[in-house]
């Protein structure tokens, strides 16, 4: 990754032009050619530095739902339960964290009702309680990772 | 190319198809909105107007690159949780937002007796030391000293994908579901 890649990552995390030739417009502001920008974005996607290049939806506005949920799993059961939980396509990501509540995952579903039913199915499948902690108020979201 | 000022909006089916078409990513092509228009049977201008509208009305929060932060050297991520008196949550949430030291700040419900925290932040850093420094800075900047809190570092990430949101149709394959089978260890 060179300086130009860095400036692409920093600038295009913040937004992307919506016009007929957006890559050309973005390339101009970065001082490179459109072909160079397209090639670099392709490489960054290929080596998995970028997960994707597109919209971040406000799920709730689209009728879908998200929640954060946690479980408390004994150490010797952890891997087995993680595997069971990760089988669910509704799980967006799942982290082991250092706490009594040691498994934390985000659920994304197409409707709010599906959150409750998915949690129920996870509890049945694993035999452990799921603590549902939905977002009640959003003060700040700014997932920006400068490099 | 001549453009009229009155571009008919995309119909519901086209809009749904467009949501699906872009959720996995924008075409990497010098005319990406034209490519999308061809996919859904609309015009380039209609697609541009529609995505602009979604950006303005908040359906799309942000339109741009989504990075894998671990690949960029952000190896430590901590969830910092606070037990804030209910009548102070808004004020403190606002202060944390202003500080610029966190990547997220949400109010969530307590789950007593096992979980008594109601304000959640995420702090991302290059390593744990940096995250802890940022936490100290946050406490000082937002007058949080003395408020009960806990810091939950991540140990392993098992899965990351976008969550199931717009049902995929059988056309463009999406990169959305490249689930990592391999656990990622974080220091």
Coordinates of C-alpha atoms in Angstrom, one line a residue:
Chain A
X1 CA 0.0 0.0 0.0
X2 CA 1.5 3.3 -1.0
X3 CA 0.7 7.0 -0.4
X4 CA -1.9 7.1 -3.2
X5 CA -3.7 4.0 -1.8
X6 CA -3.8 5.6 1.6
X7 CA -5.3 8.8 0.2
X8 CA -7.9 6.8 -1.7
X9 CA -8.8 4.9 1.5
X10 CA -9.1 8.1 3.5
X11 CA -11.0 10.1 1.0
X12 CA -13.4 7.4 -0.3
X13 CA -14.4 6.2 3.1
X14 CA -16.1 9.6 3.5
X15 CA -18.1 9.4 0.4
X16 CA -18.2 8.9 -3.4
X17 CA -19.6 11.2 -6.1
X18 CA -23.0 10.5 -7.6
X19 CA -22.7 11.7 -11.2
X20 CA -22.2 10.1 -14.6
X21 CA -18.4 9.5 -14.3
X22 CA -17.9 9.3 -10.5
X23 CA -14.5 7.6 -10.7
X24 CA -13.2 10.3 -13.0
X25 CA -14.4 13.0 -10.6
X26 CA -12.9 11.2 -7.5
X27 CA -9.6 10.6 -9.5
X28 CA -9.4 14.3 -10.3
X29 CA -9.6 15.3 -6.7
X30 CA -6.9 12.7 -5.8
X31 CA -4.7 13.9 -8.7
X32 CA -4.6 10.5 -10.5
X33 CA -6.2 9.1 -13.6
X34 CA -9.6 7.4 -13.7
X35 CA -8.0 4.1 -14.9
X36 CA -5.4 4.3 -12.1
X37 CA -8.2 4.7 -9.5
X38 CA -10.3 1.9 -10.9
X39 CA -7.2 -0.4 -11.0
X40 CA -6.3 0.4 -7.4
X41 CA -9.8 -0.1 -6.0
X42 CA -9.9 -3.4 -7.8
X43 CA -6.6 -4.4 -6.1
X44 CA -7.7 -3.3 -2.7
X45 CA -10.9 -5.3 -3.0
X46 CA -8.9 -8.3 -4.2
X47 CA -6.5 -8.3 -1.4
X48 CA -9.4 -7.9 1.1
X49 CA -8.3 -4.5 2.4
X50 CA -11.8 -3.3 1.4
X51 CA -14.8 -5.4 2.1
X52 CA -16.9 -3.6 -0.5
X53 CA -17.5 -0.3 -2.1
X54 CA -21.0 0.9 -2.0
X55 CA -23.8 2.0 0.3
X56 CA -24.2 1.6 4.0
X57 CA -27.9 1.4 4.5
X58 CA -29.8 2.7 7.5
X59 CA -31.4 -0.7 8.0
X60 CA -34.3 0.5 10.2
X61 CA -35.4 3.0 7.5
X62 CA -35.5 0.1 5.0
X63 CA -37.9 -1.9 7.2
X64 CA -35.2 -4.2 8.4
X65 CA -33.8 -4.5 11.9
X66 CA -30.5 -4.9 13.7
X67 CA -29.6 -5.7 17.3
X68 CA -26.6 -6.4 19.4
X69 CA -26.9 -9.6 21.5
X70 CA -24.7 -11.3 24.0
X71 CA -24.3 -14.8 25.6
X72 CA -22.4 -16.2 28.5
X73 CA -20.8 -19.4 27.5
X74 CA -18.5 -21.7 29.5
X75 CA -15.0 -21.8 28.1
X76 CA -15.1 -25.5 27.2
X77 CA -18.4 -25.1 25.3
X78 CA -17.4 -21.9 23.5
X79 CA -16.2 -23.1 20.2
X80 CA -19.1 -25.5 19.8
X81 CA -21.7 -22.8 20.6
X82 CA -19.9 -20.2 18.3
X83 CA -20.2 -22.6 15.5
X84 CA -23.9 -23.2 16.2
X85 CA -24.5 -19.4 16.4
X86 CA -22.5 -18.7 13.2
X87 CA -24.6 -21.1 11.2
X88 CA -27.5 -18.6 11.4
X89 CA -27.4 -16.4 8.3
X90 CA -28.8 -13.5 10.3
X91 CA -25.6 -13.1 12.2
X92 CA -23.6 -10.2 10.8
X93 CA -20.5 -10.5 13.0
X94 CA -19.6 -12.3 16.1
X95 CA -16.8 -11.5 18.6
X96 CA -15.4 -13.3 21.6
X97 CA -14.9 -10.6 24.3
X98 CA -13.2 -10.8 27.7
X99 CA -16.1 -10.7 30.1
X100 CA -18.6 -13.0 31.8
X101 CA -20.8 -12.2 28.8
X102 CA -18.2 -13.4 26.4
X103 CA -20.0 -13.8 23.0
X104 CA -21.2 -10.7 21.3
X105 CA -22.9 -10.7 17.9
X106 CA -25.0 -8.5 15.7
X107 CA -28.2 -9.8 14.2
X108 CA -29.6 -8.3 11.0
X109 CA -33.0 -9.3 9.7
X110 CA -35.5 -8.1 7.2
X111 CA -38.1 -7.3 9.7
X112 CA -38.2 -6.4 13.4
X113 CA -40.3 -9.5 14.2
X114 CA -37.6 -11.7 12.9
X115 CA -35.2 -10.5 15.6
X116 CA -37.2 -12.1 18.4
X117 CA -37.8 -15.3 16.5
X118 CA -34.2 -15.6 15.5
X119 CA -33.1 -15.1 19.2
X120 CA -35.6 -17.8 20.2
X121 CA -34.2 -20.2 17.7
X122 CA -30.6 -19.5 18.9
X123 CA -31.6 -20.2 22.5
X124 CA -33.3 -23.5 21.5
X125 CA -30.3 -24.5 19.3
X126 CA -27.6 -23.8 21.9
X127 CA -29.5 -24.2 25.2
X128 CA -28.1 -20.8 26.4
X129 CA -29.8 -17.5 27.2
X130 CA -29.4 -14.7 24.7
X131 CA -29.3 -11.1 26.1
X132 CA -30.9 -8.8 23.5
X133 CA -29.6 -5.2 23.6
X134 CA -31.2 -3.3 20.8
X135 CA -30.2 0.3 20.0
X136 CA -32.5 2.7 21.9
X137 CA -30.7 5.9 20.9
X138 CA -27.9 6.7 18.5
X139 CA -25.5 9.4 19.7
X140 CA -22.8 8.9 17.2
X141 CA -21.7 6.6 14.3
X142 CA -18.5 7.5 12.5
X143 CA -16.7 4.3 11.4
X144 CA -13.8 6.1 9.8
X145 CA -10.4 4.4 9.8
X146 CA -7.7 6.8 8.5
X147 CA -4.4 5.2 7.4
Chain B
X1 CA -26.6 13.6 -24.1
X2 CA -29.9 15.6 -23.7
X3 CA -31.5 15.5 -20.3
X4 CA -35.0 16.5 -19.5
X5 CA -35.7 18.1 -16.2
X6 CA -38.5 15.7 -15.5
X7 CA -37.1 12.3 -15.2
X8 CA -39.7 9.8 -14.2
X9 CA -38.7 8.0 -11.0
X10 CA -38.0 4.4 -10.9
X11 CA -40.9 2.2 -10.1
X12 CA -41.0 0.1 -6.9
X13 CA -39.7 -3.1 -8.6
X14 CA -36.8 -1.2 -10.2
X15 CA -36.0 0.5 -6.8
X16 CA -36.0 -2.9 -5.1
X17 CA -33.8 -4.3 -7.8
X18 CA -31.4 -1.3 -7.5
X19 CA -31.1 -1.8 -3.7
X20 CA -30.1 -5.4 -4.3
X21 CA -27.8 -4.5 -7.1
X22 CA -25.7 -2.1 -5.1
X23 CA -25.8 -3.7 -1.7
X24 CA -22.8 -5.9 -2.6
X25 CA -21.0 -3.0 -4.1
X26 CA -21.0 -0.5 -6.9
X27 CA -19.8 -1.7 -10.4
X28 CA -16.2 -0.8 -10.9
X29 CA -16.7 0.7 -14.2
X30 CA -16.3 4.3 -15.5
X31 CA -20.1 4.6 -15.9
X32 CA -21.3 2.6 -12.8
X33 CA -24.7 4.2 -12.7
X34 CA -25.3 3.4 -16.4
X35 CA -24.3 -0.2 -15.8
X36 CA -26.9 -0.4 -12.9
X37 CA -29.5 1.2 -15.2
X38 CA -29.0 -1.5 -17.8
X39 CA -29.4 -4.1 -15.1
X40 CA -32.7 -2.8 -13.8
X41 CA -34.2 -1.5 -17.0
X42 CA -34.0 2.2 -16.1
X43 CA -32.0 5.2 -17.3
X44 CA -28.7 6.4 -15.9
X45 CA -30.3 9.7 -14.8
X46 CA -33.0 7.8 -12.9
X47 CA -30.5 5.7 -11.1
X48 CA -28.4 8.8 -10.1
X49 CA -31.6 10.6 -8.9
X50 CA -32.7 7.6 -7.0
X51 CA -29.4 7.0 -5.2
X52 CA -29.2 10.8 -4.5
X53 CA -32.6 10.7 -3.0
X54 CA -31.7 7.7 -0.8
X55 CA -28.6 9.6 0.4
X56 CA -30.7 12.7 1.2
X57 CA -33.5 10.9 3.0
X58 CA -31.1 8.8 5.1
X59 CA -31.9 5.4 3.7
X60 CA -28.2 5.4 2.7
X61 CA -26.1 6.6 5.6
X62 CA -22.9 6.7 3.7
X63 CA -21.8 5.8 0.2
X64 CA -18.2 4.8 -0.2
X65 CA -15.5 2.4 0.7
X66 CA -16.1 -0.1 3.5
X67 CA -12.7 -1.2 4.9
X68 CA -11.5 -4.2 6.8
X69 CA -10.1 -2.3 9.7
X70 CA -7.8 -5.2 10.8
X71 CA -6.1 -5.2 7.5
X72 CA -5.3 -1.5 8.0
X73 CA -3.6 -2.1 11.3
X74 CA -6.5 -1.4 13.6
X75 CA -5.9 -4.6 15.6
X76 CA -7.6 -3.6 18.9
X77 CA -11.2 -3.0 19.3
X78 CA -12.9 -2.4 22.6
X79 CA -16.5 -2.1 23.6
X80 CA -16.6 0.4 26.5
X81 CA -19.8 0.3 28.5
X82 CA -21.0 2.7 31.1
X83 CA -23.6 2.7 33.8
X84 CA -25.0 6.2 33.5
X85 CA -27.9 7.5 35.5
X86 CA -30.9 7.6 33.2
X87 CA -31.4 11.4 33.5
X88 CA -27.7 12.0 32.4
X89 CA -27.6 9.7 29.4
X90 CA -28.5 12.3 26.8
X91 CA -26.0 14.8 28.1
X92 CA -23.2 12.4 28.4
X93 CA -23.9 10.7 25.0
X94 CA -23.8 14.2 23.4
X95 CA -20.4 14.9 25.1
X96 CA -19.0 11.6 23.9
X97 CA -20.1 12.4 20.4
X98 CA -18.4 15.8 20.5
X99 CA -15.2 14.3 21.8
X100 CA -14.3 12.6 18.5
X101 CA -12.6 9.8 20.4
X102 CA -15.1 6.9 19.7
X103 CA -16.3 5.3 16.5
X104 CA -19.8 4.5 17.9
X105 CA -21.9 5.6 20.8
X106 CA -25.4 4.1 21.5
X107 CA -27.8 3.8 24.4
X108 CA -29.0 0.3 24.9
X109 CA -31.1 -1.3 27.6
X110 CA -29.7 -2.7 30.9
X111 CA -30.4 -6.4 31.4
X112 CA -30.5 -6.6 35.2
X113 CA -29.2 -8.4 37.2
X114 CA -26.5 -9.6 34.8
X115 CA -25.8 -6.4 32.9
X116 CA -26.1 -3.0 34.3
X117 CA -24.6 -0.9 31.6
X118 CA -26.7 1.4 29.4
X119 CA -24.3 3.4 27.3
X120 CA -22.1 1.7 24.7
X121 CA -19.1 3.0 22.8
X122 CA -16.6 1.4 20.5
X123 CA -13.0 2.5 20.5
X124 CA -10.7 1.2 17.7
X125 CA -7.0 1.5 17.9
X126 CA -3.7 0.1 16.6
X127 CA -3.2 -1.9 19.8
X128 CA -4.6 -2.2 23.3
X129 CA -2.3 0.4 24.7
X130 CA -3.5 3.0 22.3
X131 CA -7.1 2.1 23.1
X132 CA -6.5 2.4 26.8
X133 CA -4.9 5.8 26.3
X134 CA -7.9 6.9 24.3
X135 CA -10.2 5.7 27.0
X136 CA -8.3 7.8 29.6
X137 CA -8.5 10.8 27.3
X138 CA -12.3 10.2 26.8
X139 CA -12.8 10.1 30.6
X140 CA -11.0 13.3 31.1
X141 CA -12.6 15.1 28.1
X142 CA -16.2 14.1 28.9
X143 CA -16.0 14.2 32.7
X144 CA -16.7 10.5 33.0
X145 CA -14.3 9.9 35.9
X146 CA -16.1 8.1 38.7
X147 CA -18.9 6.6 36.4
X148 CA -19.0 2.9 36.6
X149 CA -17.7 1.3 33.4
X150 CA -16.1 -1.7 31.9
X151 CA -14.0 -2.3 28.8
X152 CA -14.5 -5.5 26.8
X153 CA -11.6 -6.1 24.4
X154 CA -12.3 -8.5 21.5
X155 CA -10.4 -11.7 21.6
X156 CA -11.5 -13.3 18.4
X157 CA -13.7 -12.4 15.5
X158 CA -15.6 -15.3 14.1
X159 CA -17.6 -14.0 11.3
X160 CA -18.1 -10.8 9.4
X161 CA -20.5 -10.1 6.7
X162 CA -23.2 -7.5 6.0
X163 CA -26.2 -9.1 7.6
X164 CA -29.1 -10.3 5.6
X165 CA -31.1 -7.4 4.5
X166 CA -32.2 -7.2 0.9
X167 CA -33.0 -10.6 -0.4
X168 CA -30.7 -11.4 -3.3
X169 CA -32.2 -12.3 -6.6
X170 CA -30.5 -14.8 -8.8
X171 CA -28.7 -12.1 -10.9
X172 CA -25.6 -10.3 -9.8
X173 CA -23.7 -12.3 -7.2
X174 CA -23.0 -10.3 -4.1
X175 CA -19.8 -10.1 -2.2
X176 CA -21.9 -9.6 0.9
X177 CA -21.9 -13.2 2.0
X178 CA -18.2 -14.0 1.9
X179 CA -18.3 -15.3 5.4
X180 CA -14.9 -15.8 7.0
X181 CA -14.7 -19.4 8.1
X182 CA -11.5 -18.7 9.8
X183 CA -11.4 -17.1 13.2
X184 CA -9.2 -14.0 13.4
X185 CA -7.1 -13.7 16.5
X186 CA -6.6 -10.2 17.9
X187 CA -3.8 -9.4 20.3

